[in-house]
Amino acid sequence: MKIAVLPGDGIGTEIVAEAVKVLQALDLKIEMETALVGGAAYEAHGHPLPEATLKLAKQADAILFGAVGDWKYDKLERALRPEQAILGLRKNLGLFANLRPAICYEQLVDASSLKPELIAGLDILIIRELTGDVYFGQPRGRRIATDGLFPGAEEAFDTMRYSRPEIERIAHVAFQAARKRSKRVTSVDKANVLETFQLWKDVVTEVGQQYPDVELDHMYVDNAAMQLVRAPKKFDVVVTGNLFGDILSDEAAMLTGSIGMLPSASLNASNQGLYEPSHGSAPDIAGKGIANPLATILSAAMMLRFSLNQAAAAQRIEAAVKTVLAQGLRTADIFSPGSTRVSTVEMGAAVLRAL
Ligand code: IPM
Ligand code: MG
């Protein structure tokens, strides 16, 4: 089993280091190779996704990814910004299926900004299409308008776009995931306004006919954003496009009290996957040793389960994380009075002990 380790920027290096220790402690035959990505790669090689990093990622069975980005790169041309590294990896490896679970851990119910009864026991899975939509649709660019409200003015444009096969394959991922859970899928669209999402809704409905045992409903994205904070437990599997999924997955993550707890998987058709925490590079707390490594450690567990066929080892990690939470250990993001505050490294060490 070969893993490409791409820590990236900000807190990425600190949290990935802890996940690597956990993987090493498992006594599995895992080969790991580290490479630069994002702003760190730009500094060293002038590009956020250097050839060598992309090659390593392509050859690996799975990628353990930290985070990329820093405000200091905001002035760079778009093609050189750190975010292009993650977008480039998704596109080049065809990682179209992004699984973002939002689970509320029993011990962290009070960390949420929502009332405990709304989120206790919450366990939803957001499935975000990751290689299409307005993120990648062509054409895009800037020009001087020749029509519209202000001819002669500078304008910018992106293209929202989905093809039938792109929608079909992500719909299958959602229905299959639902079969292993409570057999309900909510497809989120904006079919009342956008042609792209009318096609989305039609295709998801068609694919759904192959899964008569799974209940499918449709929701407009604005309503979904509201229902997620009103009654989040009504959802089980949510499937949506790239842009809506970006937004709703952050919202769902925060319902659980801490985005620092949530892992994610991005898979291609051959189950090769990129695994990263749902949170970002958090440059404001980088280097302080206070970031929560649990989302990355749990991402390593997802990696073992989905790409490396090591479900038992994945379960061991997940159980170890529950143990340290039960012991009352908390990094700053999930701290509450009465618990024990620990650093990034101390949290990693506690997970190792629990393992
Ligand atoms: C995410 C991030 C990325 C995205 C950025 C960093 C490009 O927000 O993974 O959700 O928008 O997909
Ligand atoms: Mg996002």
Short mmCIF file of C-alpha atoms and ligand atoms in Angstrom, two decimals:
data_model
loop_
_atom_site.label_atom_id
_atom_site.label_comp_id
_atom_site.label_asym_id
_atom_site.label_seq_id
_atom_site.Cartn_x
_atom_site.Cartn_y
_atom_site.Cartn_z
CA MET A 1 0.00 0.00 0.00
CA LYS A 2 1.46 3.28 -1.08
CA ILE A 3 0.35 6.59 0.35
CA ALA A 4 1.32 10.03 -0.90
CA VAL A 5 1.50 12.38 2.08
CA LEU A 6 0.80 16.00 1.13
CA PRO A 7 0.70 18.19 4.26
CA GLY A 8 0.42 21.55 2.44
CA ASP A 9 0.16 24.87 4.28
CA GLY A 10 -0.83 26.39 7.60
CA ILE A 11 -1.86 23.82 10.18
CA GLY A 12 -1.59 21.13 7.45
CA THR A 13 1.90 20.05 8.46
CA GLU A 14 1.03 19.83 12.17
CA ILE A 15 -2.13 17.76 11.80
CA VAL A 16 -0.79 15.45 9.08
CA ALA A 17 2.23 14.63 11.27
CA GLU A 18 -0.12 13.22 13.92
CA ALA A 19 -2.11 11.18 11.39
CA VAL A 20 1.12 9.75 9.99
CA LYS A 21 2.15 8.57 13.48
CA VAL A 22 -1.21 6.85 13.85
CA LEU A 23 -0.84 5.07 10.50
CA GLN A 24 2.68 3.98 11.40
CA ALA A 25 1.48 2.52 14.68
CA LEU A 26 -0.89 0.11 12.95
CA ASP A 27 1.69 -2.46 11.87
CA LEU A 28 0.41 -2.51 8.32
CA LYS A 29 2.71 -2.61 5.32
CA ILE A 30 2.23 0.99 4.32
CA GLU A 31 4.81 2.89 2.33
CA MET A 32 4.57 6.67 2.73
CA GLU A 33 6.19 9.38 0.66
CA THR A 34 5.85 13.08 1.39
CA ALA A 35 5.76 15.95 -1.13
CA LEU A 36 5.12 19.67 -1.16
CA VAL A 37 1.78 21.07 -2.25
CA GLY A 38 -0.01 24.42 -2.19
CA GLY A 39 1.74 27.57 -1.01
CA ALA A 40 4.66 25.50 0.30
CA ALA A 41 5.22 24.06 -3.18
CA TYR A 42 4.84 27.50 -4.75
CA GLU A 43 7.57 28.87 -2.47
CA ALA A 44 9.95 26.01 -3.30
CA HIS A 45 9.16 25.31 -6.97
CA GLY A 46 7.08 28.23 -8.24
CA HIS A 47 3.93 26.10 -8.67
CA PRO A 48 1.27 24.90 -6.18
CA LEU A 49 1.07 21.47 -7.82
CA PRO A 50 4.53 20.60 -9.18
CA GLU A 51 4.87 17.74 -11.69
CA ALA A 52 6.66 15.56 -9.13
CA THR A 53 3.85 15.96 -6.60
CA LEU A 54 1.20 15.13 -9.19
CA LYS A 55 3.18 12.09 -10.33
CA LEU A 56 3.53 10.82 -6.76
CA ALA A 57 -0.21 11.33 -6.18
CA LYS A 58 -1.12 9.44 -9.37
CA GLN A 59 1.07 6.48 -8.48
CA ALA A 60 -0.22 6.18 -4.91
CA ASP A 61 -3.17 4.06 -3.79
CA ALA A 62 -4.28 6.96 -1.66
CA ILE A 63 -3.35 10.51 -0.75
CA LEU A 64 -3.32 11.92 2.75
CA PHE A 65 -3.81 15.64 2.33
CA GLY A 66 -3.57 18.40 4.94
CA ALA A 67 -4.78 21.77 3.74
CA VAL A 68 -3.68 24.53 1.39
CA GLY A 69 -3.99 28.28 1.31
CA ASP A 70 -2.91 31.48 2.97
CA TRP A 71 -4.17 35.02 2.59
CA LYS A 72 -0.71 36.10 1.54
CA TYR A 73 -1.27 34.43 -1.85
CA ASP A 74 -4.51 36.30 -2.60
CA LYS A 75 -2.71 38.67 -4.93
CA LEU A 76 -1.19 35.92 -7.08
CA GLU A 77 -2.72 35.11 -10.45
CA ARG A 78 -5.36 32.40 -10.00
CA ALA A 79 -3.36 29.62 -11.68
CA LEU A 80 -0.60 29.93 -9.07
CA ARG A 81 -2.75 30.15 -5.95
CA PRO A 82 -2.53 27.29 -3.43
CA GLU A 83 -6.20 26.29 -4.02
CA GLN A 84 -5.25 25.27 -7.56
CA ALA A 85 -3.32 22.35 -6.07
CA ILE A 86 -6.39 20.68 -4.59
CA LEU A 87 -8.51 21.53 -7.65
CA GLY A 88 -5.76 20.14 -9.91
CA LEU A 89 -5.50 16.91 -7.93
CA ARG A 90 -9.27 16.42 -8.03
CA LYS A 91 -9.38 17.02 -11.78
CA ASN A 92 -6.26 15.06 -12.75
CA LEU A 93 -7.17 12.04 -10.68
CA GLY A 94 -10.85 12.19 -11.56
CA LEU A 95 -11.87 12.38 -7.89
CA PHE A 96 -15.51 13.09 -8.60
CA ALA A 97 -17.14 11.76 -5.43
CA ASN A 98 -16.60 13.74 -2.27
CA LEU A 99 -17.92 12.15 0.91
CA ARG A 100 -18.27 14.53 3.84
CA PRO A 101 -19.81 12.94 6.90
CA ALA A 102 -21.16 15.25 9.60
CA ILE A 103 -21.32 13.28 12.81
CA CYS A 104 -22.03 14.75 16.19
CA TYR A 105 -19.94 12.99 18.80
CA GLU A 106 -21.89 12.41 21.97
CA GLN A 107 -19.24 14.11 24.11
CA LEU A 108 -19.24 17.24 21.95
CA VAL A 109 -22.96 17.99 21.88
CA ASP A 110 -22.35 21.19 23.86
CA ALA A 111 -19.75 22.49 21.42
CA SER A 112 -22.44 23.14 18.80
CA SER A 113 -24.11 26.52 18.44
CA LEU A 114 -27.39 24.63 18.01
CA LYS A 115 -29.52 23.30 20.88
CA PRO A 116 -28.29 19.87 22.03
CA GLU A 117 -31.58 18.16 21.24
CA LEU A 118 -31.35 19.27 17.61
CA ILE A 119 -27.97 17.65 17.03
CA ALA A 120 -27.51 14.82 19.56
CA GLY A 121 -27.04 11.67 17.50
CA LEU A 122 -26.67 13.58 14.24
CA ASP A 123 -25.10 11.47 11.50
CA ILE A 124 -25.48 12.75 7.97
CA LEU A 125 -23.43 12.18 4.86
CA ILE A 126 -23.03 14.95 2.32
CA ILE A 127 -22.02 13.66 -1.08
CA ARG A 128 -20.66 16.48 -3.19
CA GLU A 129 -19.88 16.12 -6.90
CA LEU A 130 -16.33 17.37 -7.15
CA THR A 131 -15.08 17.67 -10.71
CA GLY A 132 -17.88 19.49 -12.54
CA ASP A 133 -20.26 22.44 -12.14
CA VAL A 134 -19.26 26.08 -12.19
CA TYR A 135 -15.91 25.11 -10.62
CA PHE A 136 -14.61 23.64 -13.87
CA GLY A 137 -17.13 24.62 -16.54
CA GLN A 138 -15.79 26.36 -19.62
CA PRO A 139 -15.81 29.03 -20.90
CA ARG A 140 -14.81 31.37 -18.12
CA GLY A 141 -12.94 34.60 -18.00
CA ARG A 142 -13.11 38.37 -18.16
CA ARG A 143 -14.02 40.62 -21.03
CA ILE A 144 -15.65 43.87 -21.98
CA ALA A 145 -19.40 43.34 -22.23
CA THR A 146 -20.97 43.82 -25.64
CA ASP A 147 -24.51 43.25 -24.38
CA GLY A 148 -26.42 43.00 -21.09
CA LEU A 149 -27.22 45.85 -18.73
CA PHE A 150 -23.89 47.63 -19.07
CA PRO A 151 -22.34 47.22 -22.54
CA GLY A 152 -18.74 48.45 -22.52
CA ALA A 153 -18.21 47.55 -18.86
CA GLU A 154 -15.75 44.93 -17.64
CA GLU A 155 -17.49 41.66 -16.77
CA ALA A 156 -16.52 38.22 -15.56
CA PHE A 157 -18.23 34.92 -16.30
CA ASP A 158 -18.10 31.26 -15.25
CA THR A 159 -20.12 28.43 -16.73
CA MET A 160 -22.35 26.16 -14.70
CA ARG A 161 -22.39 22.87 -16.52
CA TYR A 162 -23.18 19.19 -15.90
CA SER A 163 -23.44 16.30 -18.32
CA ARG A 164 -25.80 13.37 -17.85
CA PRO A 165 -23.00 10.82 -17.13
CA GLU A 166 -21.46 13.09 -14.50
CA ILE A 167 -24.79 13.28 -12.69
CA GLU A 168 -25.48 9.57 -13.14
CA ARG A 169 -22.25 8.43 -11.53
CA ILE A 170 -22.54 10.66 -8.46
CA ALA A 171 -26.20 9.64 -8.09
CA HIS A 172 -25.14 5.98 -8.02
CA VAL A 173 -22.59 6.76 -5.31
CA ALA A 174 -25.34 8.39 -3.25
CA PHE A 175 -27.89 5.60 -3.65
CA GLN A 176 -25.30 2.95 -2.88
CA ALA A 177 -24.16 4.82 0.23
CA ALA A 178 -27.80 5.17 1.31
CA ARG A 179 -28.28 1.41 1.05
CA LYS A 180 -25.68 0.98 3.77
CA ARG A 181 -27.40 3.58 5.95
CA SER A 182 -31.04 4.47 6.48
CA LYS A 183 -31.99 4.25 2.78
CA ARG A 184 -32.88 7.89 2.25
CA VAL A 185 -31.37 10.34 -0.25
CA THR A 186 -32.08 14.04 -0.51
CA SER A 187 -30.95 15.53 -3.79
CA VAL A 188 -30.29 19.25 -3.53
CA ASP A 189 -30.72 21.43 -6.61
CA LYS A 190 -31.93 24.79 -7.88
CA ALA A 191 -34.13 23.41 -10.62
CA ASN A 192 -36.60 26.27 -10.20
CA VAL A 193 -34.04 28.65 -11.72
CA LEU A 194 -31.15 26.78 -13.33
CA GLU A 195 -31.31 24.49 -16.38
CA THR A 196 -28.17 22.68 -15.16
CA PHE A 197 -30.02 21.66 -12.03
CA GLN A 198 -33.22 20.74 -13.85
CA LEU A 199 -31.09 18.16 -15.69
CA TRP A 200 -29.57 17.20 -12.33
CA LYS A 201 -33.00 16.59 -10.84
CA ASP A 202 -34.25 14.63 -13.86
CA VAL A 203 -31.18 12.38 -13.97
CA VAL A 204 -31.12 11.72 -10.20
CA THR A 205 -34.81 10.80 -10.43
CA GLU A 206 -34.11 8.37 -13.28
CA VAL A 207 -31.18 6.75 -11.50
CA GLY A 208 -33.33 6.50 -8.39
CA GLN A 209 -35.70 4.16 -10.23
CA GLN A 210 -32.92 1.56 -10.12
CA TYR A 211 -33.00 1.79 -6.32
CA PRO A 212 -36.65 1.22 -5.40
CA ASP A 213 -35.59 0.38 -1.84
CA VAL A 214 -34.15 3.89 -1.33
CA GLU A 215 -36.46 6.83 -0.68
CA LEU A 216 -35.54 9.90 -2.75
CA ASP A 217 -36.64 13.44 -2.21
CA HIS A 218 -35.60 16.72 -3.81
CA MET A 219 -34.95 20.03 -2.13
CA TYR A 220 -33.96 23.46 -3.40
CA VAL A 221 -30.61 24.53 -2.08
CA ASP A 222 -31.89 27.60 -0.23
CA ASN A 223 -34.45 25.51 1.58
CA ALA A 224 -31.81 22.83 2.29
CA ALA A 225 -29.57 25.45 3.88
CA MET A 226 -32.46 26.43 6.14
CA GLN A 227 -33.59 22.87 6.97
CA LEU A 228 -30.02 21.96 7.91
CA VAL A 229 -30.12 24.34 10.84
CA ARG A 230 -33.83 23.87 11.58
CA ALA A 231 -33.99 20.08 11.75
CA PRO A 232 -30.67 18.55 10.67
CA LYS A 233 -31.55 15.05 11.83
CA LYS A 234 -34.22 14.83 9.11
CA PHE A 235 -31.38 14.32 6.61
CA ASP A 236 -29.44 11.15 5.96
CA VAL A 237 -27.58 11.13 2.62
CA VAL A 238 -27.52 14.49 0.83
CA VAL A 239 -26.26 14.55 -2.77
CA THR A 240 -25.55 17.76 -4.61
CA GLY A 241 -23.33 19.59 -7.08
CA ASN A 242 -19.89 21.01 -6.55
CA LEU A 243 -20.78 24.59 -5.55
CA PHE A 244 -23.83 23.82 -3.40
CA GLY A 245 -21.91 20.95 -1.81
CA ASP A 246 -19.03 23.24 -0.90
CA ILE A 247 -21.38 25.54 0.97
CA LEU A 248 -23.69 22.98 2.55
CA SER A 249 -20.82 20.79 3.75
CA ASP A 250 -19.31 23.68 5.72
CA GLU A 251 -22.70 24.40 7.20
CA ALA A 252 -23.27 20.74 8.11
CA ALA A 253 -19.78 20.47 9.58
CA MET A 254 -20.35 23.34 11.93
CA LEU A 255 -23.63 21.83 13.16
CA THR A 256 -21.57 19.20 14.89
CA GLY A 257 -19.79 21.80 16.97
CA SER A 258 -16.41 21.56 15.39
CA ILE A 259 -15.20 21.50 11.86
CA GLY A 260 -11.97 20.27 13.47
CA MET A 261 -13.52 16.82 13.89
CA LEU A 262 -14.67 16.02 10.39
CA PRO A 263 -12.84 13.94 7.80
CA SER A 264 -13.56 13.65 4.10
CA ALA A 265 -12.86 11.33 1.21
CA SER A 266 -12.65 12.17 -2.49
CA LEU A 267 -12.85 9.06 -4.65
CA ASN A 268 -12.49 8.21 -8.32
CA ALA A 269 -14.00 5.34 -10.29
CA SER A 270 -11.25 2.94 -9.18
CA ASN A 271 -11.53 3.86 -5.50
CA GLN A 272 -8.25 5.66 -5.48
CA GLY A 273 -8.83 8.45 -3.03
CA LEU A 274 -7.69 11.69 -1.52
CA TYR A 275 -8.38 12.05 2.18
CA GLU A 276 -8.38 15.38 3.92
CA PRO A 277 -9.94 17.08 6.91
CA SER A 278 -13.04 19.12 6.02
CA HIS A 279 -11.47 22.23 7.51
CA GLY A 280 -8.88 24.43 5.85
CA SER A 281 -5.33 25.58 6.53
CA ALA A 282 -6.29 28.04 9.32
CA PRO A 283 -3.22 30.30 8.90
CA ASP A 284 -4.33 32.31 11.96
CA ILE A 285 -3.50 29.42 14.30
CA ALA A 286 -0.70 27.77 12.29
CA GLY A 287 2.51 27.03 14.17
CA LYS A 288 0.87 27.43 17.58
CA GLY A 289 0.42 23.71 18.19
CA ILE A 290 -3.27 24.12 19.00
CA ALA A 291 -4.96 22.72 15.90
CA ASN A 292 -7.18 19.67 16.25
CA PRO A 293 -5.58 16.66 14.49
CA LEU A 294 -8.66 14.44 14.87
CA ALA A 295 -10.25 15.30 11.50
CA THR A 296 -7.03 14.25 9.76
CA ILE A 297 -6.66 11.14 11.90
CA LEU A 298 -10.27 10.23 11.04
CA SER A 299 -9.48 10.93 7.37
CA ALA A 300 -6.70 8.34 7.64
CA ALA A 301 -9.34 5.92 8.95
CA MET A 302 -11.56 6.65 5.93
CA MET A 303 -8.52 6.00 3.73
CA LEU A 304 -8.00 2.59 5.28
CA ARG A 305 -11.66 1.75 4.76
CA PHE A 306 -12.30 3.04 1.24
CA SER A 307 -8.99 2.80 -0.62
CA LEU A 308 -6.87 0.26 1.27
CA ASN A 309 -9.48 -2.32 2.21
CA GLN A 310 -8.51 -2.29 5.89
CA ALA A 311 -11.85 -1.80 7.60
CA ALA A 312 -10.70 -3.33 10.88
CA ALA A 313 -7.81 -0.88 11.19
CA ALA A 314 -10.19 1.98 10.36
CA GLN A 315 -12.45 0.91 13.18
CA ARG A 316 -9.53 0.77 15.58
CA ILE A 317 -8.70 4.40 14.83
CA GLU A 318 -12.31 5.52 15.17
CA ALA A 319 -12.62 3.71 18.50
CA ALA A 320 -9.38 5.33 19.71
CA VAL A 321 -10.75 8.78 18.86
CA LYS A 322 -13.92 8.06 20.84
CA THR A 323 -11.76 6.92 23.75
CA VAL A 324 -9.76 10.15 23.92
CA LEU A 325 -12.96 12.19 23.76
CA ALA A 326 -14.41 10.11 26.59
CA GLN A 327 -11.22 10.78 28.56
CA GLY A 328 -12.14 14.46 28.35
CA LEU A 329 -9.18 15.52 26.21
CA ARG A 330 -9.95 18.55 24.05
CA THR A 331 -8.05 20.80 21.70
CA ALA A 332 -9.00 24.48 21.81
CA ASP A 333 -11.70 24.26 19.12
CA ILE A 334 -13.74 21.70 21.10
CA PHE A 335 -12.80 22.81 24.60
CA SER A 336 -15.51 23.22 27.19
CA PRO A 337 -15.18 23.90 30.92
CA GLY A 338 -14.42 20.75 32.88
CA SER A 339 -12.47 19.07 30.08
CA THR A 340 -8.69 18.87 29.74
CA ARG A 341 -7.12 21.14 27.20
CA VAL A 342 -4.41 19.51 25.06
CA SER A 343 -2.14 20.54 22.20
CA THR A 344 -2.03 19.05 18.70
CA VAL A 345 0.84 16.75 19.61
CA GLU A 346 -0.70 15.73 22.93
CA MET A 347 -3.94 14.83 21.18
CA GLY A 348 -2.02 12.71 18.65
CA ALA A 349 -0.14 10.99 21.47
CA ALA A 350 -3.39 10.28 23.31
CA VAL A 351 -4.85 8.61 20.20
CA LEU A 352 -1.69 6.47 19.92
CA ARG A 353 -2.04 5.40 23.56
CA ALA A 354 -5.70 4.56 23.04
CA LEU A 355 -4.76 2.48 19.98
C1 IPM B 1 -13.21 22.66 0.04
C2 IPM B 1 -12.51 23.97 -0.16
C3 IPM B 1 -12.06 24.06 -1.62
C4 IPM B 1 -13.29 24.05 -2.48
C5 IPM B 1 -11.16 25.26 -1.95
C6 IPM B 1 -9.94 25.30 -1.06
C7 IPM B 1 -10.75 25.27 -3.38
O1 IPM B 1 -13.33 25.02 0.20
O2 IPM B 1 -12.59 21.60 -0.16
O3 IPM B 1 -14.38 22.67 0.41
O4 IPM B 1 -13.93 25.08 -2.70
O5 IPM B 1 -13.65 22.96 -2.94
MG MG B 2 -15.16 24.43 1.10
#
